[in-house]
PDB file of C-alpha atoms and ligand atoms in Angstrom:
ATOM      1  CA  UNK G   1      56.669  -6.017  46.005  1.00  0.00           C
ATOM      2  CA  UNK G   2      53.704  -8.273  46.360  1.00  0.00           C
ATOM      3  CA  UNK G   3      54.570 -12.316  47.262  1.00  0.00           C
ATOM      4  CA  UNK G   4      52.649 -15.686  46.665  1.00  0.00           C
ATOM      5  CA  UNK G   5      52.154 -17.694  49.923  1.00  0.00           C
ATOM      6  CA  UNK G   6      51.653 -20.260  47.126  1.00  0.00           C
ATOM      7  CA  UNK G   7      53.949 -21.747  44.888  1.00  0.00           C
ATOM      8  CA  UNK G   8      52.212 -21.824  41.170  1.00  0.00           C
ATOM      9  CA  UNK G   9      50.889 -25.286  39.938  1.00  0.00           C
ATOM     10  CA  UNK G  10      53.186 -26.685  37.521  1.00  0.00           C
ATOM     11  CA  UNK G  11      53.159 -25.669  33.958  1.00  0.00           C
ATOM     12  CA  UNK G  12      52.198 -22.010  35.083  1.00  0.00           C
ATOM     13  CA  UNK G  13      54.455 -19.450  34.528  1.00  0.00           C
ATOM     14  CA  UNK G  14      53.246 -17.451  37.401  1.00  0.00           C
ATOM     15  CA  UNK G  15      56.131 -13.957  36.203  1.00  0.00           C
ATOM     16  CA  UNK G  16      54.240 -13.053  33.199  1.00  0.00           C
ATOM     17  CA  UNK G  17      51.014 -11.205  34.037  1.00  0.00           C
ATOM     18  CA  UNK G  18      48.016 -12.639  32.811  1.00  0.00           C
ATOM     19  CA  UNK G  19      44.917 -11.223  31.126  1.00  0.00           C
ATOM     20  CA  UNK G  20      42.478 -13.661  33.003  1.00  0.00           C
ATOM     21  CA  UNK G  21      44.070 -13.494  36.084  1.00  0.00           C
ATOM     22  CA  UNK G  22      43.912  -9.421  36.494  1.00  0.00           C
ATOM     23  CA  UNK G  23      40.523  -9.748  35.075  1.00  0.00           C
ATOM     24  CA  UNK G  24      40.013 -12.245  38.360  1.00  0.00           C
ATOM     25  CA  UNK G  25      41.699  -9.832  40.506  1.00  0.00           C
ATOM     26  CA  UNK G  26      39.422  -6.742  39.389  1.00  0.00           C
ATOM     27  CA  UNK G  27      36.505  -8.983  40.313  1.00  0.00           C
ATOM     28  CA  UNK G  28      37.907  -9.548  43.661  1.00  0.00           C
ATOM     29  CA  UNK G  29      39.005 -12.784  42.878  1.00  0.00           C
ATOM     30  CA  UNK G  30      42.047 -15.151  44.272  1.00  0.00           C
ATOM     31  CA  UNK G  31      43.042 -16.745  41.274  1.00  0.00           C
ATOM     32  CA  UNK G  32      45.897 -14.785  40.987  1.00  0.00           C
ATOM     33  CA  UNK G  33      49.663 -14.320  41.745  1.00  0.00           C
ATOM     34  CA  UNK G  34      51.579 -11.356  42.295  1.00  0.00           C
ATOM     35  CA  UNK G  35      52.952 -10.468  39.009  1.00  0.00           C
ATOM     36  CA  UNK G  36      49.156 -10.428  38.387  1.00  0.00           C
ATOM     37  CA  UNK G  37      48.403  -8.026  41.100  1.00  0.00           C
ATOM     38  CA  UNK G  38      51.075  -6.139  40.196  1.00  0.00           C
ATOM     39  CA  UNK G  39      50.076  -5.339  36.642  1.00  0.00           C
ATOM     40  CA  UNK G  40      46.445  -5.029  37.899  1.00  0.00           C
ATOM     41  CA  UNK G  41      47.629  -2.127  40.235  1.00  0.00           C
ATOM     42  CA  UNK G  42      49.336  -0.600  37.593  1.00  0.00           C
ATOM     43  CA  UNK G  43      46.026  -0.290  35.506  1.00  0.00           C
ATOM     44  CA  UNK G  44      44.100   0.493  38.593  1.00  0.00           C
ATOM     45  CA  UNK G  45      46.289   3.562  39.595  1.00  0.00           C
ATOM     46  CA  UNK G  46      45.771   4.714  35.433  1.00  0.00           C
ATOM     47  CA  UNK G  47      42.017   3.829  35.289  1.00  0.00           C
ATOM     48  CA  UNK G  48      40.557   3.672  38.799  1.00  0.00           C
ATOM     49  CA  UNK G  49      37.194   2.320  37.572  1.00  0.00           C
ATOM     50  CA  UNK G  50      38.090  -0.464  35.978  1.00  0.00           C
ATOM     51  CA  UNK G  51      36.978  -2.649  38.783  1.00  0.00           C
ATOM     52  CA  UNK G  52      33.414  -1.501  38.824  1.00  0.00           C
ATOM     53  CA  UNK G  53      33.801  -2.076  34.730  1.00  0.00           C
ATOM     54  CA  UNK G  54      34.314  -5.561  35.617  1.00  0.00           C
ATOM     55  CA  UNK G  55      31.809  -6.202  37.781  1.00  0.00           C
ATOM     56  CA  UNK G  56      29.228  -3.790  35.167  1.00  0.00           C
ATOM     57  CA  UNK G  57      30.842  -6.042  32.323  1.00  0.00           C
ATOM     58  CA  UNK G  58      29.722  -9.362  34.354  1.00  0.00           C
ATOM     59  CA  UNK G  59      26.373  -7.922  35.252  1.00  0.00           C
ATOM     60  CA  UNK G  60      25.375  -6.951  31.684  1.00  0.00           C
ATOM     61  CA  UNK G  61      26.530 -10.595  30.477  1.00  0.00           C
ATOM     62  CA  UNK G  62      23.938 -12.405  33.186  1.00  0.00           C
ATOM     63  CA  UNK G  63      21.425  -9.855  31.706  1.00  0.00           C
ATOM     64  CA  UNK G  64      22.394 -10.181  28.240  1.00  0.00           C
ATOM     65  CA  UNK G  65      22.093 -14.285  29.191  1.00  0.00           C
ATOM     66  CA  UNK G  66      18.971 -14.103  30.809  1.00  0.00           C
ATOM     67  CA  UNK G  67      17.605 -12.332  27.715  1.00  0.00           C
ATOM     68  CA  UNK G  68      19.168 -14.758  25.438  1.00  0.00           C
ATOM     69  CA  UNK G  69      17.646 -17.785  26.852  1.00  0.00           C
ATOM     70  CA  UNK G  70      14.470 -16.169  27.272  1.00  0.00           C
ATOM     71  CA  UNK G  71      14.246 -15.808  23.887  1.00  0.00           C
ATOM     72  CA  UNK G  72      14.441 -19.464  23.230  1.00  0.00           C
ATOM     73  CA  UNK G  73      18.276 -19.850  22.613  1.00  0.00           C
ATOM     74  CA  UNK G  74      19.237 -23.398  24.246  1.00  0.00           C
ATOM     75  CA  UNK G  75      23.046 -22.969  23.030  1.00  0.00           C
ATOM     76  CA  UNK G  76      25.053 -20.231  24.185  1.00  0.00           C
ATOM     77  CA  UNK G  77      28.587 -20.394  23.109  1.00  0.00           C
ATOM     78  CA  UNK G  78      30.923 -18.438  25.563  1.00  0.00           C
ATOM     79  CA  UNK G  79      34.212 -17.792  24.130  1.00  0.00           C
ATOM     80  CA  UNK G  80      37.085 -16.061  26.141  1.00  0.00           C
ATOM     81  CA  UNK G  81      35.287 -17.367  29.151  1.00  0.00           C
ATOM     82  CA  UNK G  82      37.370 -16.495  32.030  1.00  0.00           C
ATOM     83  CA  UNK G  83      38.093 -17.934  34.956  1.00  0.00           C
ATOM     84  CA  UNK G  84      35.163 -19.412  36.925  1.00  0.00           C
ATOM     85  CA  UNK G  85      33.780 -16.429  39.052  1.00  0.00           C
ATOM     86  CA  UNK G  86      30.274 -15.774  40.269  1.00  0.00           C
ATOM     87  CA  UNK G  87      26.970 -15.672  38.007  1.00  0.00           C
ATOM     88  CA  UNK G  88      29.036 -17.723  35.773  1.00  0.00           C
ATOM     89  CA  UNK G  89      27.010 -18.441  32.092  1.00  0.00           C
ATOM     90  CA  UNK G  90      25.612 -21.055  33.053  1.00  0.00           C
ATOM     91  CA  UNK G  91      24.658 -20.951  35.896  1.00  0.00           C
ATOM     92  CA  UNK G  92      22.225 -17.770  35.143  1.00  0.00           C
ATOM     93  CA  UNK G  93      21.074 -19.644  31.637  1.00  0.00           C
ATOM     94  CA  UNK G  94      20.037 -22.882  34.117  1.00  0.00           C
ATOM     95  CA  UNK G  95      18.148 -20.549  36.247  1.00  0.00           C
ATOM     96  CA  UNK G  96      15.691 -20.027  33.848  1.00  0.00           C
ATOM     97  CA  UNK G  97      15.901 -22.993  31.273  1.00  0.00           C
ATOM     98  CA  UNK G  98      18.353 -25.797  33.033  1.00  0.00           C
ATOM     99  CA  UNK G  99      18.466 -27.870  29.214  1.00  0.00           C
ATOM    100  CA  UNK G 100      20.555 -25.134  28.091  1.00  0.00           C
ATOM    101  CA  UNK G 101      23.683 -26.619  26.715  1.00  0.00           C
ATOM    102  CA  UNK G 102      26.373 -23.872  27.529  1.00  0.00           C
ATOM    103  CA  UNK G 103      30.304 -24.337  25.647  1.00  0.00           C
ATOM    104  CA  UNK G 104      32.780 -22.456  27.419  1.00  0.00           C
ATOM    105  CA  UNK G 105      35.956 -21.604  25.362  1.00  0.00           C
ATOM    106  CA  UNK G 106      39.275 -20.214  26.066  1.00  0.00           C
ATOM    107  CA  UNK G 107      42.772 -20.538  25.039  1.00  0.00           C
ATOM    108  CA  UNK G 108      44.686 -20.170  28.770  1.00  0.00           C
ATOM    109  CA  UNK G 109      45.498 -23.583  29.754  1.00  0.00           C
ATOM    110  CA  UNK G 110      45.072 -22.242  33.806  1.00  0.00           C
ATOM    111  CA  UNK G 111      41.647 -21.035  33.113  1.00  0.00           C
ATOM    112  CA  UNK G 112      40.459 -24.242  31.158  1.00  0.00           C
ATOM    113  CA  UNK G 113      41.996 -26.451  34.051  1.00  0.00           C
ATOM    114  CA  UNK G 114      39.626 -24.493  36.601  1.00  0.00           C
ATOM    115  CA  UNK G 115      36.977 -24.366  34.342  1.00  0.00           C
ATOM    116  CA  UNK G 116      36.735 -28.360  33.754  1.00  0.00           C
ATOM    117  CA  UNK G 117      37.364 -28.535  37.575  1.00  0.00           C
ATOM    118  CA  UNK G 118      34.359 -26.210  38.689  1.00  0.00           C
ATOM    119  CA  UNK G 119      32.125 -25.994  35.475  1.00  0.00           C
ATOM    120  CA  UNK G 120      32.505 -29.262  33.667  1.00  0.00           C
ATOM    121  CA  UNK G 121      30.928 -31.129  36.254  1.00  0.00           C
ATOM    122  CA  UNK G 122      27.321 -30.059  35.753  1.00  0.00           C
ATOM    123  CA  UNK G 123      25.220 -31.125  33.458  1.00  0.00           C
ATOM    124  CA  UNK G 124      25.011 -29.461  29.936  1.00  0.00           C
ATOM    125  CA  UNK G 125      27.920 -27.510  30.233  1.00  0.00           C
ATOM    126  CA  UNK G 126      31.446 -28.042  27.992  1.00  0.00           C
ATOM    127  CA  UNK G 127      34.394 -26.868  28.436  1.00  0.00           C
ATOM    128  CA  UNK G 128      36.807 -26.209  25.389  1.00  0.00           C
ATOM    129  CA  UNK G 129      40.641 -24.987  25.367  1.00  0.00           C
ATOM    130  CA  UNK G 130      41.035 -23.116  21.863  1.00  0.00           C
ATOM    131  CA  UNK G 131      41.995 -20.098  20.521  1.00  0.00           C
ATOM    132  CA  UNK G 132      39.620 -17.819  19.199  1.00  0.00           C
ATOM    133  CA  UNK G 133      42.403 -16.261  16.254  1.00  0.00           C
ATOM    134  CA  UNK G 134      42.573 -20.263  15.049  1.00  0.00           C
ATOM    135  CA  UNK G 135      39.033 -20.722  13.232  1.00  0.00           C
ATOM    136  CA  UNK G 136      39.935 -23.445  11.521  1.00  0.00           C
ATOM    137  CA  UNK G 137      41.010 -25.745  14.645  1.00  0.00           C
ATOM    138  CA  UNK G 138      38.029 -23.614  16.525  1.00  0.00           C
ATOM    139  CA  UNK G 139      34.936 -24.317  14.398  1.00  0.00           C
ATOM    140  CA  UNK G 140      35.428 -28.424  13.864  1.00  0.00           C
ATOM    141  CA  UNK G 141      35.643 -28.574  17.378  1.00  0.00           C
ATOM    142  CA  UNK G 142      32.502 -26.217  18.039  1.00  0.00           C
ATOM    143  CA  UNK G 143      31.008 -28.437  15.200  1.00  0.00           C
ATOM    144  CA  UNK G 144      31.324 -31.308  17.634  1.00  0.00           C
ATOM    145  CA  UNK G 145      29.850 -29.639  20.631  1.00  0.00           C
ATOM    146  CA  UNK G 146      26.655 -27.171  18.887  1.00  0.00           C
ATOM    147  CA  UNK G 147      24.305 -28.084  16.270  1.00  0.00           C
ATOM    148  CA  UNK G 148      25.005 -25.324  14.042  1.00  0.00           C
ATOM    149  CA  UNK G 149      21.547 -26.174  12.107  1.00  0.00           C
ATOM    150  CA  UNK G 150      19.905 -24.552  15.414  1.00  0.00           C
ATOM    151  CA  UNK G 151      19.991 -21.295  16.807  1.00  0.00           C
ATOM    152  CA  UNK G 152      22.971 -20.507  18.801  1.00  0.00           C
ATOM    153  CA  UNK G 153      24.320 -17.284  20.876  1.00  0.00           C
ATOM    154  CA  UNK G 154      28.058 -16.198  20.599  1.00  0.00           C
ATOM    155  CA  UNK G 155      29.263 -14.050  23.337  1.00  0.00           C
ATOM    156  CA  UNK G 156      32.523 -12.376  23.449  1.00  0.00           C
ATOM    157  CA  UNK G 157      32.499 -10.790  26.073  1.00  0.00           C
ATOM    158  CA  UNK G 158      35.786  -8.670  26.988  1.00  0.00           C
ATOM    159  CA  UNK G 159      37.944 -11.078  24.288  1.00  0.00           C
ATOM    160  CA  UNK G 160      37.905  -8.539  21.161  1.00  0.00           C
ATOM    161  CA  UNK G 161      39.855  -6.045  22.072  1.00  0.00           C
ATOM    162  CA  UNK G 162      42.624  -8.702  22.896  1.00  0.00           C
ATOM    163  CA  UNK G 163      42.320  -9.351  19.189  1.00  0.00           C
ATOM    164  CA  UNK G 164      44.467  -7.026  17.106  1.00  0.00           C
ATOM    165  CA  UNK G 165      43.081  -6.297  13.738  1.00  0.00           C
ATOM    166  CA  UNK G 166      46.279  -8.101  12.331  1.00  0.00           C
ATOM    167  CA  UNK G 167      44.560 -11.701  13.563  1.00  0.00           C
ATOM    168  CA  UNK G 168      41.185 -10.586  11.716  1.00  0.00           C
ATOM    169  CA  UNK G 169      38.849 -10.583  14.433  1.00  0.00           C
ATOM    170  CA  UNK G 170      36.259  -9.274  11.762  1.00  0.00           C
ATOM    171  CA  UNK G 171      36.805 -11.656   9.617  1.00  0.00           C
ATOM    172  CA  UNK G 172      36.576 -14.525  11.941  1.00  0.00           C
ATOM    173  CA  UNK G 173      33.127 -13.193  14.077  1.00  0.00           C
ATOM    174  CA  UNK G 174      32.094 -12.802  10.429  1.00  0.00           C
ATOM    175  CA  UNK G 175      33.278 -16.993   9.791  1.00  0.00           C
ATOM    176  CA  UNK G 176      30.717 -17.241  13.335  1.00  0.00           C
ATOM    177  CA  UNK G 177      28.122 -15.836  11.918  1.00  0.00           C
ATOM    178  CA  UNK G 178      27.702 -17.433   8.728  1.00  0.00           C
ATOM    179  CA  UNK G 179      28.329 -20.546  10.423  1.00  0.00           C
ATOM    180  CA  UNK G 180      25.071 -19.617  12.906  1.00  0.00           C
ATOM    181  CA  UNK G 181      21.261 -20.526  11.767  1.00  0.00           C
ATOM    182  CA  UNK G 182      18.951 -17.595  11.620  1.00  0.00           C
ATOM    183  CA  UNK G 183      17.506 -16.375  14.864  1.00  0.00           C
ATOM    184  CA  UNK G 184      20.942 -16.921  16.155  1.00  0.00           C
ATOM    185  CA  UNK G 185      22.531 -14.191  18.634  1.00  0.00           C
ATOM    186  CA  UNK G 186      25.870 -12.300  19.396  1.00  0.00           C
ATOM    187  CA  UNK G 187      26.695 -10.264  22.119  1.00  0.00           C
ATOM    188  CA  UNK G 188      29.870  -8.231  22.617  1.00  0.00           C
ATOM    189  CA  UNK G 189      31.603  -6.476  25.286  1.00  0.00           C
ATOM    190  CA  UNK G 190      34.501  -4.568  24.388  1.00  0.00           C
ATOM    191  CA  UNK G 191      36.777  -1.744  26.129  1.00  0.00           C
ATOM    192  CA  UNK G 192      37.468   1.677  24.532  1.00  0.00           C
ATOM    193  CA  UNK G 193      39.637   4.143  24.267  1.00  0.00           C
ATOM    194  CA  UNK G 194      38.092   6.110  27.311  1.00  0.00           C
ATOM    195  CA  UNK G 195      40.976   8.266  28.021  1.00  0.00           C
ATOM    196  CA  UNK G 196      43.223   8.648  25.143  1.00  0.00           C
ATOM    197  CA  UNK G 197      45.423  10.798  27.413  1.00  0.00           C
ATOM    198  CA  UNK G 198      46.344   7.720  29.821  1.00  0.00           C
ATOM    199  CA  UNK G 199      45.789   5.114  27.499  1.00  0.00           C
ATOM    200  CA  UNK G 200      49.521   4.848  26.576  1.00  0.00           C
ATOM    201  CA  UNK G 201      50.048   3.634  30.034  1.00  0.00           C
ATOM    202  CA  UNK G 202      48.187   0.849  30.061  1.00  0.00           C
ATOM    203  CA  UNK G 203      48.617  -0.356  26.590  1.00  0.00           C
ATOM    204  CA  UNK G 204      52.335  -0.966  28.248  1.00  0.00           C
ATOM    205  CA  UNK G 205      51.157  -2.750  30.837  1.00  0.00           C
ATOM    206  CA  UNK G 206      49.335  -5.347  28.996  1.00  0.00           C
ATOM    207  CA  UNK G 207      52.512  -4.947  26.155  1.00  0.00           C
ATOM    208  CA  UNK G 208      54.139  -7.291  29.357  1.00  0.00           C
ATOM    209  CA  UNK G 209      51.494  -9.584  29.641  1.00  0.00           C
ATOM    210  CA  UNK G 210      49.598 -12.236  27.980  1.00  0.00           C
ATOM    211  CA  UNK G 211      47.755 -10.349  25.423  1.00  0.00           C
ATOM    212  CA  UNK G 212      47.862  -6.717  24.555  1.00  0.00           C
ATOM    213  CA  UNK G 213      45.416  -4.087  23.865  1.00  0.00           C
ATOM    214  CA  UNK G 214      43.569  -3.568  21.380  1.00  0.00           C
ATOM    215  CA  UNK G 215      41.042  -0.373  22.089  1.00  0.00           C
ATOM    216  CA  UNK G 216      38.414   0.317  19.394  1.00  0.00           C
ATOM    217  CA  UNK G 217      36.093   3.081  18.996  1.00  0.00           C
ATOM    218  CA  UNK G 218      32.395   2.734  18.996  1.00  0.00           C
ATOM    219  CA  UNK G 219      32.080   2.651  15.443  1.00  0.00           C
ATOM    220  CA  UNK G 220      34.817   0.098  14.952  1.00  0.00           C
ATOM    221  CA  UNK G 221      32.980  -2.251  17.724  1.00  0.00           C
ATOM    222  CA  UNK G 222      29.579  -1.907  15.406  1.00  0.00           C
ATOM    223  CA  UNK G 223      31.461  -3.285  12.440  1.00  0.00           C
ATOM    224  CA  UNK G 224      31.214  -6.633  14.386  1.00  0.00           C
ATOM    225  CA  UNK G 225      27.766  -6.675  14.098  1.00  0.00           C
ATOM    226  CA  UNK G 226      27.848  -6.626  10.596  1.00  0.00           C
ATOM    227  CA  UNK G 227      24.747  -9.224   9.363  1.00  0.00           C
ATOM    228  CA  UNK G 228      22.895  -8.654  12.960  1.00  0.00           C
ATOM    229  CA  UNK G 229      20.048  -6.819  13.626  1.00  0.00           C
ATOM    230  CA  UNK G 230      21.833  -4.451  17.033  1.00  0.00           C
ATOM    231  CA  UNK G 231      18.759  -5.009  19.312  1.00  0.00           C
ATOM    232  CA  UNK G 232      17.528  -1.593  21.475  1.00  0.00           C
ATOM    233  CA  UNK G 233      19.321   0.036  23.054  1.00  0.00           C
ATOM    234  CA  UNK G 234      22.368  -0.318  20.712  1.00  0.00           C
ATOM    235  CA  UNK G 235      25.744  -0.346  21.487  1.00  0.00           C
ATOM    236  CA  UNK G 236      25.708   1.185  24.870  1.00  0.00           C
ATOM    237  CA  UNK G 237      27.764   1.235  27.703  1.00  0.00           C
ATOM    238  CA  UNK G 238      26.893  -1.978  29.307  1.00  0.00           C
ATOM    239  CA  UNK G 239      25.073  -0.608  32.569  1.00  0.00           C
ATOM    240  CA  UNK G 240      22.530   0.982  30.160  1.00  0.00           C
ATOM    241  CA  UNK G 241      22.000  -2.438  28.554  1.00  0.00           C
ATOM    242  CA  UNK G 242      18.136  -3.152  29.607  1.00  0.00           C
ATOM    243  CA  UNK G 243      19.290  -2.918  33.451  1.00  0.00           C
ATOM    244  CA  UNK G 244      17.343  -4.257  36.089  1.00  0.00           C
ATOM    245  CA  UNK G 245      14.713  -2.115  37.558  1.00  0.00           C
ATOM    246  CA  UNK G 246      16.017  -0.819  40.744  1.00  0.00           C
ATOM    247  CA  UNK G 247      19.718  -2.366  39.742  1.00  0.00           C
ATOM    248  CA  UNK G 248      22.296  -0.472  41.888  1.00  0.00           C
ATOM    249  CA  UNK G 249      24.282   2.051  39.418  1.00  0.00           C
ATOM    250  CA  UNK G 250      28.131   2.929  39.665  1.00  0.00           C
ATOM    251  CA  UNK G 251      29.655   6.333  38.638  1.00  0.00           C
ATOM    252  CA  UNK G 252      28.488   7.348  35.190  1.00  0.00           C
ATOM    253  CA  UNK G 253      32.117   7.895  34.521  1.00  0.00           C
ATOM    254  CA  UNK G 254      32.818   4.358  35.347  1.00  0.00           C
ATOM    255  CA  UNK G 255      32.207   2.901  31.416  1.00  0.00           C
ATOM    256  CA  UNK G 256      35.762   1.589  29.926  1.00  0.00           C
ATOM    257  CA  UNK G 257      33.646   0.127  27.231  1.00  0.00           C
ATOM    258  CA  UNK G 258      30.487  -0.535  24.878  1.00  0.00           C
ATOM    259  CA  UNK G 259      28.119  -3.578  24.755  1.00  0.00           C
ATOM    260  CA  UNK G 260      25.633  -4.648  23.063  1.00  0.00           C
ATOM    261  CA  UNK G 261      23.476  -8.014  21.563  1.00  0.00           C
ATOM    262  CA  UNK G 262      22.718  -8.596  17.636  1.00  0.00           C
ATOM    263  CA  UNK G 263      19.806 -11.164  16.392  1.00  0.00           C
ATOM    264  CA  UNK G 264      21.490 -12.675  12.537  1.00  0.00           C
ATOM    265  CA  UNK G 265      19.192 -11.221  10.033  1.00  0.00           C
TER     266      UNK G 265
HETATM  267  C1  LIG K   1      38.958 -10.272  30.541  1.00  0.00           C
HETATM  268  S1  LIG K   1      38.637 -12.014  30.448  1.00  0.00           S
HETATM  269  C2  LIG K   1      36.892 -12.002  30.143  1.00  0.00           C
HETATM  270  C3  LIG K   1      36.142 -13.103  30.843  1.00  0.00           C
HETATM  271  C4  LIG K   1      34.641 -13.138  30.589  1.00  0.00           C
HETATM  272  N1  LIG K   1      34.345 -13.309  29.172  1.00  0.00           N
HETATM  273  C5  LIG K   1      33.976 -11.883  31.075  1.00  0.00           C
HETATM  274  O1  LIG K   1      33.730 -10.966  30.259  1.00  0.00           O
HETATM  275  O2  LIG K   1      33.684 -11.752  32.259  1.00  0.00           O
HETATM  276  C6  LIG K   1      39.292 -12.365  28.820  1.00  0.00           C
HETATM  277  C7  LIG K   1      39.438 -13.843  28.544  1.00  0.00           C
HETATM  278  O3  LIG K   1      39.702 -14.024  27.152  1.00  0.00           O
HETATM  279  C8  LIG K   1      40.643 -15.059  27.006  1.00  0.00           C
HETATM  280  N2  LIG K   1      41.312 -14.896  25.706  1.00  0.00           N
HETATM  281  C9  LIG K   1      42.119 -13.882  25.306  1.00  0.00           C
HETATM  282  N3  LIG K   1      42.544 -14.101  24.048  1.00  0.00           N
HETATM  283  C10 LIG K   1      41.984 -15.284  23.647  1.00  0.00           C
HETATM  284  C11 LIG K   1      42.052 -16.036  22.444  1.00  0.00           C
HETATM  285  N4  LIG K   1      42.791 -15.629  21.412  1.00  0.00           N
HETATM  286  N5  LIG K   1      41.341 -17.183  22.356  1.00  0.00           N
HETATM  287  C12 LIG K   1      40.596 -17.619  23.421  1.00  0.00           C
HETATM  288  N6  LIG K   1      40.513 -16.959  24.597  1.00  0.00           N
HETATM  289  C13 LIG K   1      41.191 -15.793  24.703  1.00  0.00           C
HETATM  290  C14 LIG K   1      41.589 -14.884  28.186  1.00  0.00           C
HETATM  291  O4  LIG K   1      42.301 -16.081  28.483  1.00  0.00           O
HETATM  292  C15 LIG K   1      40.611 -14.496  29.287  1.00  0.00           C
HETATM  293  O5  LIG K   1      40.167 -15.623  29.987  1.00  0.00           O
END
């Protein structure tokens, strides 16, 4: 049994595992408690890659961010953010154009506390607590934040597949998109069903926690890019994404998921 040497902030419940904070813990994080260690051993034991998936998941999004900004974008829109980590959004959009205005969005009051405490301090960057299945309290705020008459770059990264079909995730990244100028961008990350045989087991682990599962196959991640042009090289496993030349690779077998990045036609 793992134990806390801290006592959770108020307001947390620290018993129920939580999707951001195993997330933190497979990136080597310490914005966790045990019940999220816990879980996050559980899924570990079932899928032993799943930590270099989260670190290939964050290095595709500074790529996919780097290429997004290079392109001209100047409002990125990063909803399901996480907990602050390293490379965060925008931090790798400032690198290379610091008057990008980044939005981070999530719904977990613990994450959106850190986030305003770490992020919200620097210059063109907001932080937003909303949930991404509530469009209509989501988009007037966004309305407030983006000029939607401009191009603007979604990213959901590792947020859809927390999304049952029953809260119409199509519908709503379809709500995004029409709400978008042309020349806008989205880019997804989303895990798969990469071993049907042990998925059952971890589909009850995150039954217990703060959002279950909800695995999609490749063609049923492509449907969200319905209206966008799916740049080269597709919807890949998100190592293959344009990586860096010379970029370090893990095990081919390490992939729990697909990514990719659509321009709006
Ligand atoms: C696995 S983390 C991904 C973090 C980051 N996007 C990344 O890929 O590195 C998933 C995040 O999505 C957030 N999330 C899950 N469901 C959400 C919802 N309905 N609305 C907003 N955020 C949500 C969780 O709180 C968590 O912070």
């Amino acid at each position: 049994m793992m134990t806390d040497p801290r006592p959770a902030p108020e307001g947390v419940d620290p018993t129920t595992p939580n999707v951001a904070r195993m997330y933190d813990y497979y990136l080597g994080g310490k914005d966790n408690f045990a019940a999220d260690r816990e879980a996050a051993q559980r899924i570990l034991k079932v899928f032993p890659d799943t930590r270099l998936s989260a670190l290939e998941n964050r290095a595709f999004l500074a790529r996919a961010v780097d290429f997004l900004v290079k392109e001209g974008i100047r409002q990125i829109v990063d909803i399901g953010s996480g907990l602050p980590t390293q490379g965060n959004v925008h931090e790798v959009a400032h690198r290379a154009a610091p008057d990008t205005h980044v939005v981070y969005v999530d719904y977990d009051p613990v994450v959106v506390t850190h986030a305003r405490a770490i992020l919200g301090r620097g210059e063109n960057v907001s932080v937003l607590q909303a949930d991404f299945r509530e469009p209509d309290v989501l988009f007037p705020a966004l309305d407030g934040l983006v000029d939607l008459d401009r191009p603007v770059a979604f990213l959901l990264f590792a947020i859809l597949h927390f999304i049952p079909d029953g809260a119409k995730p199509y519908e709503i990244v379809g709500r995004l998109r029409d709400a978008s100028a042309p020349g806008s961008y989205l880019a997804i990350s989303h895990a798969r069903d990469a071993r049907p045989d042990l998925t059952p087991d971890a589909l009850e682990v995150y039954n217990r926690a703060t959002a279950s599962l909800a695995l999609r196959t490749h063609a049923e991640i492509e449907r969200f890019f319905d209206g966008y042009e799916l740049l080269e090289p597709g919807l890949v496993y998100p190592e293959d994404w344009r990586p860096d030349a010379g970029q370090p690779r893990f095990s081919r077998t390490a992939s729990v998921g697909y990514g990719g990045v659509g321009r709006k036609l």
